[in-house]
Coordinates of C-alpha atoms in Angstrom, one line a residue:
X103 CA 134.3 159.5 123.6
X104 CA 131.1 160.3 121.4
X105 CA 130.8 159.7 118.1
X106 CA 127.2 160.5 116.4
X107 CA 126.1 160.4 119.8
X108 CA 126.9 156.9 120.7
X109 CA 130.2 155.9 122.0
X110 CA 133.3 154.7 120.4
X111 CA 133.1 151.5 122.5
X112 CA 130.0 150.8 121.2
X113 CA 130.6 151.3 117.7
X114 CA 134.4 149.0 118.7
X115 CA 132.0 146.2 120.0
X116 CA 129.7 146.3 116.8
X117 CA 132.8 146.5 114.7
X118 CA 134.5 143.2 116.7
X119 CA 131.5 141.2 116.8
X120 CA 131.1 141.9 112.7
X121 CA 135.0 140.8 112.0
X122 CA 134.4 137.7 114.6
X123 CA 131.8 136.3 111.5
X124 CA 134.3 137.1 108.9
X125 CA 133.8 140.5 108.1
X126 CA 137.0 141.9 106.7
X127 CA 136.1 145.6 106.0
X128 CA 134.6 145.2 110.2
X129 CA 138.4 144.7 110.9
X130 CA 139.9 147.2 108.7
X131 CA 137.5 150.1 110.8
X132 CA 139.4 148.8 113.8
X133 CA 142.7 148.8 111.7
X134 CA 141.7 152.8 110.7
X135 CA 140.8 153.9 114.2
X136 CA 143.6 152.4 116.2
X137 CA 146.5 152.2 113.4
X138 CA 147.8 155.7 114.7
X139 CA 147.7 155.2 118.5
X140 CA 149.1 151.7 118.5
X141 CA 152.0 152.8 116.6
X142 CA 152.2 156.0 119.1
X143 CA 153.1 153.7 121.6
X144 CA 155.3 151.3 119.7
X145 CA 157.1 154.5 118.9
X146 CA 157.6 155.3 122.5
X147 CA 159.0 151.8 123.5
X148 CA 160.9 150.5 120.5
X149 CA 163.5 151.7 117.8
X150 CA 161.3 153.7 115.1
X151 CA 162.8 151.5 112.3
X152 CA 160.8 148.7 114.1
X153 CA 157.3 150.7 115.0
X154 CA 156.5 149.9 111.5
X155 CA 156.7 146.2 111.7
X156 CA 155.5 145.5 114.9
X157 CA 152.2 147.8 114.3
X158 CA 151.4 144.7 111.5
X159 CA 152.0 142.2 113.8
X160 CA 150.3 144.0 116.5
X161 CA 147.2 143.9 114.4
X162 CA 147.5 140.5 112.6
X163 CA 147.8 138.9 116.2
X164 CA 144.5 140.7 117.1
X165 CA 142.8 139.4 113.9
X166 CA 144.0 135.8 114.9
X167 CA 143.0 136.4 118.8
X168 CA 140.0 138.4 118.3
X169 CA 137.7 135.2 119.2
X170 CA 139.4 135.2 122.9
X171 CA 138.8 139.1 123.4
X172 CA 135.4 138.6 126.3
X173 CA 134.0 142.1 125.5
X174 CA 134.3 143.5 122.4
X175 CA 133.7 147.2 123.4
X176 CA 137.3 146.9 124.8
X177 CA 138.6 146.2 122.2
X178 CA 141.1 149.1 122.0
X179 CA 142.4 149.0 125.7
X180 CA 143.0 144.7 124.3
X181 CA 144.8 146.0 121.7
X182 CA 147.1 148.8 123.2
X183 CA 147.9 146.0 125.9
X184 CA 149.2 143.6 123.0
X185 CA 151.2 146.5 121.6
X186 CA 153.0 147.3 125.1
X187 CA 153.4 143.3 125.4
X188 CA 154.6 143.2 121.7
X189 CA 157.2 146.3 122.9
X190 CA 158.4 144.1 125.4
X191 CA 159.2 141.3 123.3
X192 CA 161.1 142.8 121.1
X193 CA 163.7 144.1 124.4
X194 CA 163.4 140.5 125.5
X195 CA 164.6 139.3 122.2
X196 CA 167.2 142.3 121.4
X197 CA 168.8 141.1 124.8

């Protein structure tokens, strides 16, 4: 995908490596962009009283983990990955 003629990956990977020194407003881009499609797919998996919830926690474990993502321009296929895991958690627990 382009944006402004570079790609979104590389704007994720400037974005990551800005939030990994401390930059909050870095994070909160990534919060904007992926807010919508992570919730998508909570949506798809879970109870929609619960997409709500587990979007936050989605993206407060990614703030907390963001040191152990490897490359940053991935950054959204990491986090869609944590949100299916995160779906599948909550049907472990519910059982």
């Amino acid at each position: 995908m382009e944006h402004g003629g570079k790609s979104v990956a590389v704007l994720d990977g400037a974005l990551v490596e800005a939030a990994r020194r401390g930059d909050r407003a870095a994070f909160g881009r990534l919060h904007e962009r992926y807010a919508r499609v992570v919730h998508a797919v909570l949506l798809a998996q879970v109870p929609p009283r619960e997409a709500d919830d587990l979007t936050q926690e989605v993206f407060l474990q990614a703030m907390r983990r963001l040191d152990s993502l490897r490359d940053g321009d991935a950054f959204g296929g990491w986090l869609l990955v944590s949100a299916r895991n995160r779906a599948a958690d909550y049907h472990r627990r519910a059982q």
